[in-house]
């Protein structure tokens, strides 16, 4: 059975990501930048997918291009190490959670948007 998060509307999650960031003096634009880095959605594509009511599974399935550096995202989200998650879709969901968490914690955008080079 698929996890219920996969069937959740991305339009329902998106404002929660924005609120989490804004509570810590970060911006919607920064959340959008993190989403764009991970998924390849540009501003118009992100607006379109939110307006469509697509679920999380569809959001990731239709993402223009998952960033190849996403594998560099490590750490714990909801008590689970993101690099150890076996389900590829759940891992993508947790990658996004982790990036928004780092944004809300005040990390520099340059370290949140990992590059192939060591920091």
mmCIF file of C-alpha atoms in Angstrom:
data_model
loop_
_atom_site.group_PDB
_atom_site.id
_atom_site.type_symbol
_atom_site.label_atom_id
_atom_site.label_comp_id
_atom_site.label_asym_id
_atom_site.label_seq_id
_atom_site.Cartn_x
_atom_site.Cartn_y
_atom_site.Cartn_z
ATOM 1 C CA UNK A 1 0.000 0.000 0.000
ATOM 2 C CA UNK A 2 1.301 3.434 -0.957
ATOM 3 C CA UNK A 3 2.001 5.890 1.825
ATOM 4 C CA UNK A 4 -0.757 8.465 2.208
ATOM 5 C CA UNK A 5 1.672 11.358 1.674
ATOM 6 C CA UNK A 6 1.933 10.236 -1.967
ATOM 7 C CA UNK A 7 -1.782 10.951 -2.476
ATOM 8 C CA UNK A 8 -1.702 14.287 -0.651
ATOM 9 C CA UNK A 9 -2.168 17.331 -2.852
ATOM 10 C CA UNK A 10 1.105 19.192 -3.345
ATOM 11 C CA UNK A 11 -0.983 22.381 -3.229
ATOM 12 C CA UNK A 12 -1.861 21.402 0.351
ATOM 13 C CA UNK A 13 1.765 20.890 1.386
ATOM 14 C CA UNK A 14 3.263 23.891 -0.353
ATOM 15 C CA UNK A 15 1.769 26.537 2.003
ATOM 16 C CA UNK A 16 3.062 24.518 4.967
ATOM 17 C CA UNK A 17 6.597 24.659 3.561
ATOM 18 C CA UNK A 18 6.230 28.417 3.013
ATOM 19 C CA UNK A 19 4.823 28.980 6.524
ATOM 20 C CA UNK A 20 7.652 26.990 8.087
ATOM 21 C CA UNK A 21 10.220 29.115 6.254
ATOM 22 C CA UNK A 22 8.447 32.424 6.916
ATOM 23 C CA UNK A 23 8.231 31.708 10.663
ATOM 24 C CA UNK A 24 12.018 31.802 10.578
ATOM 25 C CA UNK A 25 12.292 34.974 8.488
ATOM 26 C CA UNK A 26 12.885 33.180 5.206
ATOM 27 C CA UNK A 27 10.780 33.846 2.102
ATOM 28 C CA UNK A 28 8.431 32.097 -0.279
ATOM 29 C CA UNK A 29 10.939 32.902 -3.021
ATOM 30 C CA UNK A 30 13.603 30.954 -1.125
ATOM 31 C CA UNK A 31 11.239 27.976 -0.769
ATOM 32 C CA UNK A 32 10.584 28.187 -4.518
ATOM 33 C CA UNK A 33 14.336 28.298 -5.160
ATOM 34 C CA UNK A 34 14.858 25.142 -3.090
ATOM 35 C CA UNK A 35 12.004 23.381 -4.924
ATOM 36 C CA UNK A 36 13.412 24.489 -8.294
ATOM 37 C CA UNK A 37 16.878 23.221 -7.382
ATOM 38 C CA UNK A 38 15.558 19.806 -6.358
ATOM 39 C CA UNK A 39 12.924 19.263 -9.051
ATOM 40 C CA UNK A 40 13.712 21.527 -11.985
ATOM 41 C CA UNK A 41 10.321 23.273 -11.818
ATOM 42 C CA UNK A 42 10.514 26.906 -12.893
ATOM 43 C CA UNK A 43 8.118 29.489 -11.408
ATOM 44 C CA UNK A 44 5.461 28.923 -14.098
ATOM 45 C CA UNK A 45 5.736 25.137 -13.797
ATOM 46 C CA UNK A 46 5.431 25.300 -10.021
ATOM 47 C CA UNK A 47 2.359 27.542 -10.262
ATOM 48 C CA UNK A 48 0.834 25.178 -12.828
ATOM 49 C CA UNK A 49 1.350 22.048 -10.718
ATOM 50 C CA UNK A 50 -0.061 23.769 -7.624
ATOM 51 C CA UNK A 51 -3.101 25.018 -9.563
ATOM 52 C CA UNK A 52 -3.695 21.549 -11.037
ATOM 53 C CA UNK A 53 -4.129 19.990 -7.581
ATOM 54 C CA UNK A 54 -1.614 17.277 -8.455
ATOM 55 C CA UNK A 55 -0.715 14.874 -5.677
ATOM 56 C CA UNK A 56 2.829 14.496 -4.363
ATOM 57 C CA UNK A 57 3.451 11.395 -6.468
ATOM 58 C CA UNK A 58 2.463 13.262 -9.643
ATOM 59 C CA UNK A 59 4.445 16.340 -8.568
ATOM 60 C CA UNK A 60 7.642 14.312 -8.467
ATOM 61 C CA UNK A 61 6.760 12.083 -11.446
ATOM 62 C CA UNK A 62 6.277 15.150 -13.651
ATOM 63 C CA UNK A 63 9.227 17.100 -12.249
ATOM 64 C CA UNK A 64 11.359 18.344 -15.146
ATOM 65 C CA UNK A 65 14.626 17.005 -13.713
ATOM 66 C CA UNK A 66 15.592 15.767 -10.265
ATOM 67 C CA UNK A 67 18.886 17.411 -9.405
ATOM 68 C CA UNK A 68 21.719 14.870 -9.675
ATOM 69 C CA UNK A 69 23.242 16.401 -6.528
ATOM 70 C CA UNK A 70 20.133 15.437 -4.511
ATOM 71 C CA UNK A 71 22.076 12.349 -3.446
ATOM 72 C CA UNK A 72 24.304 14.715 -1.443
ATOM 73 C CA UNK A 73 21.369 15.495 0.867
ATOM 74 C CA UNK A 74 21.964 13.646 4.113
ATOM 75 C CA UNK A 75 20.660 13.847 7.629
ATOM 76 C CA UNK A 76 17.588 12.991 9.652
ATOM 77 C CA UNK A 77 13.976 13.932 8.909
ATOM 78 C CA UNK A 78 11.196 12.558 11.108
ATOM 79 C CA UNK A 79 13.703 10.294 12.822
ATOM 80 C CA UNK A 80 14.853 8.635 9.600
ATOM 81 C CA UNK A 81 18.135 9.169 7.744
ATOM 82 C CA UNK A 82 17.185 10.403 4.265
ATOM 83 C CA UNK A 83 20.089 8.601 2.638
ATOM 84 C CA UNK A 84 18.812 5.253 4.010
ATOM 85 C CA UNK A 85 15.239 5.515 2.677
ATOM 86 C CA UNK A 86 14.666 2.702 0.200
ATOM 87 C CA UNK A 87 11.466 3.885 -1.497
ATOM 88 C CA UNK A 88 12.618 6.339 -4.212
ATOM 89 C CA UNK A 89 9.485 8.493 -4.013
ATOM 90 C CA UNK A 90 9.565 8.712 -0.219
ATOM 91 C CA UNK A 91 13.233 9.639 -0.441
ATOM 92 C CA UNK A 92 12.395 12.546 -2.782
ATOM 93 C CA UNK A 93 9.658 13.720 -0.397
ATOM 94 C CA UNK A 94 12.115 13.619 2.503
ATOM 95 C CA UNK A 95 14.801 15.393 0.432
ATOM 96 C CA UNK A 96 12.377 18.295 0.020
ATOM 97 C CA UNK A 97 11.464 18.187 3.717
ATOM 98 C CA UNK A 98 15.153 18.278 4.626
ATOM 99 C CA UNK A 99 15.895 21.223 2.344
ATOM 100 C CA UNK A 100 12.999 23.248 3.775
ATOM 101 C CA UNK A 101 14.127 22.319 7.305
ATOM 102 C CA UNK A 102 17.623 23.610 6.543
ATOM 103 C CA UNK A 103 16.178 26.805 5.087
ATOM 104 C CA UNK A 104 14.048 27.339 8.199
ATOM 105 C CA UNK A 105 17.086 26.723 10.410
ATOM 106 C CA UNK A 106 18.891 29.601 8.761
ATOM 107 C CA UNK A 107 21.486 27.743 6.729
ATOM 108 C CA UNK A 108 23.038 29.664 3.868
ATOM 109 C CA UNK A 109 21.386 29.035 0.514
ATOM 110 C CA UNK A 110 24.787 28.076 -0.936
ATOM 111 C CA UNK A 111 25.048 25.145 1.495
ATOM 112 C CA UNK A 112 21.397 24.126 1.112
ATOM 113 C CA UNK A 113 21.754 23.941 -2.673
ATOM 114 C CA UNK A 114 24.519 21.421 -2.673
ATOM 115 C CA UNK A 115 27.006 21.213 -5.460
ATOM 116 C CA UNK A 116 29.273 18.337 -6.361
ATOM 117 C CA UNK A 117 32.170 20.104 -4.627
ATOM 118 C CA UNK A 118 32.798 19.427 -0.943
ATOM 119 C CA UNK A 119 31.996 22.339 1.365
#
